[in-house]
Every structure is written in C-alpha cells, then in structure tokens.
Amino acid sequence: MKKIAIVGFGVVGGGVAEILQRNAKIIEKNAGEAIELGYIVDLRDMPDSPFADKMVKDFAVVENDPTVSIVVEAIGGCGAALQFVRRALTAGKSVVTSNKQLVAEHGLELFRLAKEHGVNFLFEASVGGGIPVLNPMTRCLGANELYEVSGILNGTTNYILSQMLEKGESFDGALKNAQKLGYAEANPAADVEGTDAARKSCILAGLAFGGNVAPDDIHVEGITAVTSVDAAFAEAGGMKIKLLGRALVRDGKKYVFVSPHFMKQEQPLACVGDVFNAILVRGSDVGETMFYGPGAGRYPTASAVLGDVIDIVRNPGREQPTGWEAAEEKPASFDTFKARYYIRTREEKALVQQKLGQITWLPDQQGCSGGVTEPCTRAQLKAVGVALDACWPVFE
C-alpha cells in the first residue's frame, strides 16, 4: 500500500480526495496496489468534512512521515506551493501538481530536485485539465519529431469568443456571463489577457522542443482587443476566432506565442466551443492529431492528477520522461512569424492594398474594412505605414 498526502483542500484537492475514495478499487487495480490518503494539509478548520480525520495544518507532519511517498500539490501559485514542493522533493517524496504557474516558472529547479533525490515531479493536469496530452506527447508520440503544438488552452476565453461569434454578444457581456456561470474569476486578467495560456504554452514548448521557455520571453496577446466587428468579419468569411497558444517550428525558427487567430470553420480547432480545450499536435510521422476535452474543473483535473499518482505507484523507481533540459530556448520574435493575417482598418481599401499587396476583402462591417493578407510577417505589416486596428494570424 502507498500513502499520499494532499496539500491544499480546495477544488482540485477536494476532487482528488473524493475520487481516491470513490474509485478505490479501480485505482488499486490500475496502480497494482492500494493507494491510501494519509494526510490533507490545510490551514482551515473543516470539522464537517468527511476527511476531517486526515486534516493537519503543519506540512512538517507530511515531510517527516517516511510512509508518505507522494505529495499532491493543490494550492496554486508560486508562494507556499513552491516552498512545500521543494521540501517534499528534498525529503524524497514524489510530487504531482496541476499548477501551471509553478511548472512554467520553476520547472527546471523542480526537475533537478526530483532527479537529485530519486523521485518524480509530474504535472499532466497543468495543461488541458482532464485531457491526456503531456504523457501522450512524451510517450505515445515519442518516436516523432514534434514540429507544432497549438491549442485552445483556456476555457474562459473560448467561451467568451464563442458567445461573441454565435450569439452576437459584446466582449463585456460575454465576460459577465462567464463570471455569472463561474467560468471566469472576479478578476479575469490571467484568462482574458492570455497569461494562463502563456504558461501552458511554455510547458508544451518545453516538452516539444526539450529546452526551457520562460513566460517572459514569449509574445502574449489576449482577447481584450477582439470586438463584435471582428466577430462579424469572421462570420462573414466563414471563419471562427480562437485564442491559441502555439509552439511551432517554421522556416527553421522556433516560435512560442499566444494570440487571437482566425481560422476556417472546417478546421478541427474551430469546432471546439464553450469552455472546452483542445490541443493539436503535428509530428514528423504521426501527422496531425488532436486531444479534446474539459480543460478545467474539479473532477477532470483531479482525474489527471490521480493518473500521474497511479503512474508513479505502478512504476516504482522509474524516472519519468516528462520534463525538459536546462538549456534556455529563446523563441524567435513574433514579429518575424510568417503567415496570412486578418486585418481590420478604417483606411481606404485601395491605399491598404497598394501598401500591403493583395488582400482578400470581406464584406464591410460597421464602417470598417477587413480582410486577409497574403503570407507576410507582422514586421512587414507594421513597416508600411497603414493604420491597422487589428492584425492577427490565420491558423492553417
């Protein structure tokens, strides 16, 4: 029997405890032995919880108990979570987390600590919630050279864009609905400004390219500049607007960025609506494959966390291949990314076309002109002196 501890008893931590109890027999069968919940570390008093007998307030209880072999970090952020994960790994305990900020910003240090102490640091649930994608990338697709990993990595922004396009809502109206339904926080900045997707993109880039990509080194643009006019242009052109996090190789350069994208409705990612996530992977031999499902939530995320726990228990002593090297991977500038671009402008079409070359124009919307350029870079678009109110890549 293996004993685990959960640090943080919120949405994810509570889900892990519930599934561990409810599906004990299934988990034992898949892990090869029983997994017991030893402790839950939380500063709050919860006498009415069905897990009240497992509650402790001092992490040292877990740290100093040699019978606890795995710690599930479910606090979030990089404050106490980082401190406790460091201590757990140093004490010779494997750690499983869904904390994308922790992995994106401190992954290198934590991989090193895990290796030094002969344990594992796993984080399947940090990208895509309940969608299995990190393990398939490193195992099932391990024979491939991966040259693109792009996806809808944030359910809140996907919901807002879906509402704007399909129901004609304004950005503000769609955001308020998302908050009312519990999809968006009271302060939605990390979602709508692209920070959440950026952290996940760095994790995907690390696994795809093998080097460390820091969130501060990538271009990040959220959806706050997307308007109902852009939604109308997309609809008129038979397209959708999606916020994508991308890590890809193009023209011999590695790019990692987050940006709104236009895409044809027949694109697989275009069909992903509401709060769902999807990650599209392109590899040298597999071609194109896509992973789709709930990108967040109590039970989907807890399911992925426990998948990592089972993997560690089932394979004692094995160093898991999930992670990347200390070599710093500086992505190429987003301004040099060559693609077709959707543009929105109030300039005369003839002037725009004279400056930018051939444009596939869409029907005018609310006094604005919009269209799609031929392949070029953002730097080229900026250099011609035409005022563009929006300029986003077309995903193809």
PDB file of N, CA and C in Angstrom, residues 114-175:
ATOM      1  N   ALA A 114      13.989  16.759  -8.127  1.00  0.00           N
ATOM      2  CA  ALA A 114      13.432  15.410  -8.210  1.00  0.00           C
ATOM      3  C   ALA A 114      14.509  14.408  -8.615  1.00  0.00           C
ATOM      4  N   LYS A 115      15.322  14.792  -9.603  1.00  0.00           N
ATOM      5  CA  LYS A 115      16.369  13.882 -10.075  1.00  0.00           C
ATOM      6  C   LYS A 115      17.410  13.640  -8.993  1.00  0.00           C
ATOM      7  N   GLU A 116      17.800  14.696  -8.284  1.00  0.00           N
ATOM      8  CA  GLU A 116      18.810  14.569  -7.226  1.00  0.00           C
ATOM      9  C   GLU A 116      18.371  13.621  -6.128  1.00  0.00           C
ATOM     10  N   HIS A 117      17.062  13.580  -5.865  1.00  0.00           N
ATOM     11  CA  HIS A 117      16.557  12.776  -4.746  1.00  0.00           C
ATOM     12  C   HIS A 117      15.846  11.500  -5.207  1.00  0.00           C
ATOM     13  N   GLY A 118      15.984  11.170  -6.478  1.00  0.00           N
ATOM     14  CA  GLY A 118      15.476   9.899  -6.978  1.00  0.00           C
ATOM     15  C   GLY A 118      13.977   9.758  -6.962  1.00  0.00           C
ATOM     16  N   VAL A 119      13.267  10.872  -7.166  1.00  0.00           N
ATOM     17  CA  VAL A 119      11.804  10.844  -7.170  1.00  0.00           C
ATOM     18  C   VAL A 119      11.308  11.526  -8.446  1.00  0.00           C
ATOM     19  N   ASN A 120       9.994  11.672  -8.568  1.00  0.00           N
ATOM     20  CA  ASN A 120       9.409  12.253  -9.768  1.00  0.00           C
ATOM     21  C   ASN A 120       8.616  13.517  -9.463  1.00  0.00           C
ATOM     22  N   PHE A 121       8.572  14.400 -10.441  1.00  0.00           N
ATOM     23  CA  PHE A 121       7.753  15.603 -10.396  1.00  0.00           C
ATOM     24  C   PHE A 121       6.885  15.583 -11.654  1.00  0.00           C
ATOM     25  N   LEU A 122       5.598  15.275 -11.498  1.00  0.00           N
ATOM     26  CA  LEU A 122       4.707  15.098 -12.646  1.00  0.00           C
ATOM     27  C   LEU A 122       3.592  16.146 -12.639  1.00  0.00           C
ATOM     28  N   PHE A 123       3.094  16.492 -13.848  1.00  0.00           N
ATOM     29  CA  PHE A 123       2.212  17.651 -13.954  1.00  0.00           C
ATOM     30  C   PHE A 123       1.253  17.543 -15.138  1.00  0.00           C
ATOM     31  N   GLU A 124       0.775  16.348 -15.423  1.00  0.00           N
ATOM     32  CA  GLU A 124      -0.150  16.157 -16.544  1.00  0.00           C
ATOM     33  C   GLU A 124      -1.326  17.126 -16.492  1.00  0.00           C
ATOM     34  N   ALA A 125      -1.872  17.372 -15.305  1.00  0.00           N
ATOM     35  CA  ALA A 125      -3.073  18.199 -15.170  1.00  0.00           C
ATOM     36  C   ALA A 125      -2.812  19.689 -15.335  1.00  0.00           C
ATOM     37  N   SER A 126      -1.544  20.096 -15.511  1.00  0.00           N
ATOM     38  CA  SER A 126      -1.243  21.525 -15.616  1.00  0.00           C
ATOM     39  C   SER A 126      -1.624  22.114 -16.968  1.00  0.00           C
ATOM     40  N   VAL A 127      -1.795  21.286 -17.975  1.00  0.00           N
ATOM     41  CA  VAL A 127      -2.210  21.733 -19.303  1.00  0.00           C
ATOM     42  C   VAL A 127      -3.404  20.899 -19.732  1.00  0.00           C
ATOM     43  N   GLY A 128      -4.504  21.565 -20.028  1.00  0.00           N
ATOM     44  CA  GLY A 128      -5.661  20.840 -20.549  1.00  0.00           C
ATOM     45  C   GLY A 128      -6.510  20.147 -19.504  1.00  0.00           C
ATOM     46  N   GLY A 129      -6.271  20.410 -18.210  1.00  0.00           N
ATOM     47  CA  GLY A 129      -7.130  19.820 -17.183  1.00  0.00           C
ATOM     48  C   GLY A 129      -7.176  18.313 -17.279  1.00  0.00           C
ATOM     49  N   GLY A 130      -8.351  17.782 -17.613  1.00  0.00           N
ATOM     50  CA  GLY A 130      -8.527  16.334 -17.676  1.00  0.00           C
ATOM     51  C   GLY A 130      -8.119  15.706 -18.990  1.00  0.00           C
ATOM     52  N   ILE A 131      -7.617  16.508 -19.944  1.00  0.00           N
ATOM     53  CA  ILE A 131      -7.245  15.960 -21.252  1.00  0.00           C
ATOM     54  C   ILE A 131      -5.852  15.331 -21.169  1.00  0.00           C
ATOM     55  N   PRO A 132      -5.710  14.065 -21.493  1.00  0.00           N
ATOM     56  CA  PRO A 132      -4.356  13.481 -21.533  1.00  0.00           C
ATOM     57  C   PRO A 132      -3.613  14.027 -22.745  1.00  0.00           C
ATOM     58  N   VAL A 133      -2.562  14.808 -22.517  1.00  0.00           N
ATOM     59  CA  VAL A 133      -1.795  15.341 -23.641  1.00  0.00           C
ATOM     60  C   VAL A 133      -0.296  15.310 -23.377  1.00  0.00           C
ATOM     61  N   LEU A 134       0.153  15.609 -22.163  1.00  0.00           N
ATOM     62  CA  LEU A 134       1.591  15.650 -21.895  1.00  0.00           C
ATOM     63  C   LEU A 134       2.200  14.259 -21.947  1.00  0.00           C
ATOM     64  N   ASN A 135       1.558  13.295 -21.313  1.00  0.00           N
ATOM     65  CA  ASN A 135       2.064  11.911 -21.367  1.00  0.00           C
ATOM     66  C   ASN A 135       2.044  11.361 -22.787  1.00  0.00           C
ATOM     67  N   PRO A 136       0.950  11.526 -23.547  1.00  0.00           N
ATOM     68  CA  PRO A 136       0.992  11.070 -24.942  1.00  0.00           C
ATOM     69  C   PRO A 136       2.094  11.728 -25.767  1.00  0.00           C
ATOM     70  N   MET A 137       2.358  13.016 -25.519  1.00  0.00           N
ATOM     71  CA  MET A 137       3.424  13.695 -26.265  1.00  0.00           C
ATOM     72  C   MET A 137       4.781  13.060 -26.013  1.00  0.00           C
ATOM     73  N   THR A 138       5.052  12.698 -24.760  1.00  0.00           N
ATOM     74  CA  THR A 138       6.376  12.191 -24.408  1.00  0.00           C
ATOM     75  C   THR A 138       6.489  10.674 -24.531  1.00  0.00           C
ATOM     76  N   ARG A 139       5.369   9.985 -24.582  1.00  0.00           N
ATOM     77  CA  ARG A 139       5.411   8.522 -24.654  1.00  0.00           C
ATOM     78  C   ARG A 139       4.871   8.017 -25.987  1.00  0.00           C
ATOM     79  N   CYS A 140       3.562   8.186 -26.195  1.00  0.00           N
ATOM     80  CA  CYS A 140       2.932   7.633 -27.401  1.00  0.00           C
ATOM     81  C   CYS A 140       3.504   8.241 -28.678  1.00  0.00           C
ATOM     82  N   LEU A 141       3.893   9.513 -28.620  1.00  0.00           N
ATOM     83  CA  LEU A 141       4.454  10.191 -29.789  1.00  0.00           C
ATOM     84  C   LEU A 141       5.974  10.334 -29.669  1.00  0.00           C
ATOM     85  N   GLY A 142       6.566   9.537 -28.805  1.00  0.00           N
ATOM     86  CA  GLY A 142       7.997   9.650 -28.537  1.00  0.00           C
ATOM     87  C   GLY A 142       8.898   9.325 -29.710  1.00  0.00           C
ATOM     88  N   ALA A 143       8.375   8.679 -30.749  1.00  0.00           N
ATOM     89  CA  ALA A 143       9.190   8.361 -31.924  1.00  0.00           C
ATOM     90  C   ALA A 143       9.176   9.488 -32.947  1.00  0.00           C
ATOM     91  N   ASN A 144       8.402  10.540 -32.670  1.00  0.00           N
ATOM     92  CA  ASN A 144       8.234  11.637 -33.612  1.00  0.00           C
ATOM     93  C   ASN A 144       9.075  12.846 -33.247  1.00  0.00           C
ATOM     94  N   GLU A 145       9.499  13.585 -34.269  1.00  0.00           N
ATOM     95  CA  GLU A 145       9.972  14.942 -34.053  1.00  0.00           C
ATOM     96  C   GLU A 145       8.735  15.830 -34.093  1.00  0.00           C
ATOM     97  N   LEU A 146       8.430  16.493 -32.992  1.00  0.00           N
ATOM     98  CA  LEU A 146       7.247  17.342 -32.936  1.00  0.00           C
ATOM     99  C   LEU A 146       7.590  18.725 -33.476  1.00  0.00           C
ATOM    100  N   TYR A 147       6.827  19.174 -34.452  1.00  0.00           N
ATOM    101  CA  TYR A 147       7.116  20.485 -35.022  1.00  0.00           C
ATOM    102  C   TYR A 147       6.005  21.495 -34.802  1.00  0.00           C
ATOM    103  N   GLU A 148       4.913  21.069 -34.177  1.00  0.00           N
ATOM    104  CA  GLU A 148       3.900  22.053 -33.769  1.00  0.00           C
ATOM    105  C   GLU A 148       3.011  21.480 -32.682  1.00  0.00           C
ATOM    106  N   VAL A 149       2.773  22.296 -31.656  1.00  0.00           N
ATOM    107  CA  VAL A 149       1.775  22.009 -30.634  1.00  0.00           C
ATOM    108  C   VAL A 149       0.989  23.309 -30.434  1.00  0.00           C
ATOM    109  N   SER A 150      -0.237  23.322 -30.902  1.00  0.00           N
ATOM    110  CA  SER A 150      -1.058  24.528 -30.834  1.00  0.00           C
ATOM    111  C   SER A 150      -2.409  24.171 -30.259  1.00  0.00           C
ATOM    112  N   GLY A 151      -2.976  25.089 -29.471  1.00  0.00           N
ATOM    113  CA  GLY A 151      -4.262  24.713 -28.914  1.00  0.00           C
ATOM    114  C   GLY A 151      -5.043  25.827 -28.264  1.00  0.00           C
ATOM    115  N   ILE A 152      -6.296  25.497 -28.017  1.00  0.00           N
ATOM    116  CA  ILE A 152      -7.197  26.318 -27.209  1.00  0.00           C
ATOM    117  C   ILE A 152      -6.948  25.876 -25.777  1.00  0.00           C
ATOM    118  N   LEU A 153      -6.240  26.704 -25.026  1.00  0.00           N
ATOM    119  CA  LEU A 153      -5.722  26.303 -23.726  1.00  0.00           C
ATOM    120  C   LEU A 153      -6.440  26.964 -22.567  1.00  0.00           C
ATOM    121  N   ASN A 154      -7.437  27.790 -22.857  1.00  0.00           N
ATOM    122  CA  ASN A 154      -8.156  28.483 -21.792  1.00  0.00           C
ATOM    123  C   ASN A 154      -9.650  28.460 -22.096  1.00  0.00           C
ATOM    124  N   GLY A 155     -10.412  27.798 -21.238  1.00  0.00           N
ATOM    125  CA  GLY A 155     -11.839  27.647 -21.472  1.00  0.00           C
ATOM    126  C   GLY A 155     -12.616  28.939 -21.336  1.00  0.00           C
ATOM    127  N   THR A 156     -12.174  29.824 -20.459  1.00  0.00           N
ATOM    128  CA  THR A 156     -12.883  31.087 -20.261  1.00  0.00           C
ATOM    129  C   THR A 156     -12.878  31.921 -21.537  1.00  0.00           C
ATOM    130  N   THR A 157     -11.710  32.090 -22.140  1.00  0.00           N
ATOM    131  CA  THR A 157     -11.634  32.883 -23.355  1.00  0.00           C
ATOM    132  C   THR A 157     -12.358  32.201 -24.510  1.00  0.00           C
ATOM    133  N   ASN A 158     -12.324  30.872 -24.547  1.00  0.00           N
ATOM    134  CA  ASN A 158     -13.031  30.177 -25.614  1.00  0.00           C
ATOM    135  C   ASN A 158     -14.537  30.375 -25.483  1.00  0.00           C
ATOM    136  N   TYR A 159     -15.029  30.363 -24.253  1.00  0.00           N
ATOM    137  CA  TYR A 159     -16.458  30.617 -24.015  1.00  0.00           C
ATOM    138  C   TYR A 159     -16.821  32.030 -24.469  1.00  0.00           C
ATOM    139  N   ILE A 160     -16.014  33.013 -24.081  1.00  0.00           N
ATOM    140  CA  ILE A 160     -16.319  34.405 -24.429  1.00  0.00           C
ATOM    141  C   ILE A 160     -16.339  34.594 -25.943  1.00  0.00           C
ATOM    142  N   LEU A 161     -15.340  34.064 -26.640  1.00  0.00           N
ATOM    143  CA  LEU A 161     -15.289  34.203 -28.093  1.00  0.00           C
ATOM    144  C   LEU A 161     -16.441  33.459 -28.762  1.00  0.00           C
ATOM    145  N   SER A 162     -16.808  32.306 -28.233  1.00  0.00           N
ATOM    146  CA  SER A 162     -17.945  31.554 -28.785  1.00  0.00           C
ATOM    147  C   SER A 162     -19.233  32.358 -28.657  1.00  0.00           C
ATOM    148  N   GLN A 163     -19.436  32.985 -27.497  1.00  0.00           N
ATOM    149  CA  GLN A 163     -20.636  33.790 -27.273  1.00  0.00           C
ATOM    150  C   GLN A 163     -20.657  35.012 -28.194  1.00  0.00           C
ATOM    151  N   MET A 164     -19.514  35.630 -28.395  1.00  0.00           N
ATOM    152  CA  MET A 164     -19.450  36.802 -29.272  1.00  0.00           C
ATOM    153  C   MET A 164     -19.786  36.429 -30.706  1.00  0.00           C
ATOM    154  N   LEU A 165     -19.282  35.297 -31.164  1.00  0.00           N
ATOM    155  CA  LEU A 165     -19.464  34.908 -32.556  1.00  0.00           C
ATOM    156  C   LEU A 165     -20.833  34.291 -32.810  1.00  0.00           C
ATOM    157  N   GLU A 166     -21.271  33.440 -31.898  1.00  0.00           N
ATOM    158  CA  GLU A 166     -22.500  32.688 -32.138  1.00  0.00           C
ATOM    159  C   GLU A 166     -23.760  33.406 -31.663  1.00  0.00           C
ATOM    160  N   LYS A 167     -23.621  34.279 -30.649  1.00  0.00           N
ATOM    161  CA  LYS A 167     -24.799  34.957 -30.106  1.00  0.00           C
ATOM    162  C   LYS A 167     -24.741  36.470 -30.231  1.00  0.00           C
ATOM    163  N   GLY A 168     -23.682  36.961 -30.863  1.00  0.00           N
ATOM    164  CA  GLY A 168     -23.586  38.390 -31.102  1.00  0.00           C
ATOM    165  C   GLY A 168     -23.369  39.227 -29.860  1.00  0.00           C
ATOM    166  N   GLU A 169     -22.894  38.620 -28.790  1.00  0.00           N
ATOM    167  CA  GLU A 169     -22.680  39.368 -27.556  1.00  0.00           C
ATOM    168  C   GLU A 169     -21.427  40.231 -27.654  1.00  0.00           C
ATOM    169  N   SER A 170     -21.394  41.306 -26.876  1.00  0.00           N
ATOM    170  CA  SER A 170     -20.182  42.101 -26.765  1.00  0.00           C
ATOM    171  C   SER A 170     -19.190  41.367 -25.876  1.00  0.00           C
ATOM    172  N   PHE A 171     -17.941  41.811 -25.925  1.00  0.00           N
ATOM    173  CA  PHE A 171     -16.934  41.220 -25.048  1.00  0.00           C
ATOM    174  C   PHE A 171     -17.353  41.361 -23.589  1.00  0.00           C
ATOM    175  N   ASP A 172     -17.773  42.564 -23.192  1.00  0.00           N
ATOM    176  CA  ASP A 172     -18.151  42.808 -21.796  1.00  0.00           C
ATOM    177  C   ASP A 172     -19.331  41.944 -21.378  1.00  0.00           C
ATOM    178  N   GLY A 173     -20.320  41.815 -22.264  1.00  0.00           N
ATOM    179  CA  GLY A 173     -21.492  40.998 -21.942  1.00  0.00           C
ATOM    180  C   GLY A 173     -21.136  39.530 -21.802  1.00  0.00           C
ATOM    181  N   ALA A 174     -20.299  39.035 -22.711  1.00  0.00           N
ATOM    182  CA  ALA A 174     -19.895  37.627 -22.645  1.00  0.00           C
ATOM    183  C   ALA A 174     -19.062  37.359 -21.391  1.00  0.00           C
ATOM    184  N   LEU A 175     -18.205  38.324 -21.015  1.00  0.00           N
ATOM    185  CA  LEU A 175     -17.388  38.168 -19.806  1.00  0.00           C
ATOM    186  C   LEU A 175     -18.275  38.118 -18.563  1.00  0.00           C
TER     187      LEU A 175
END
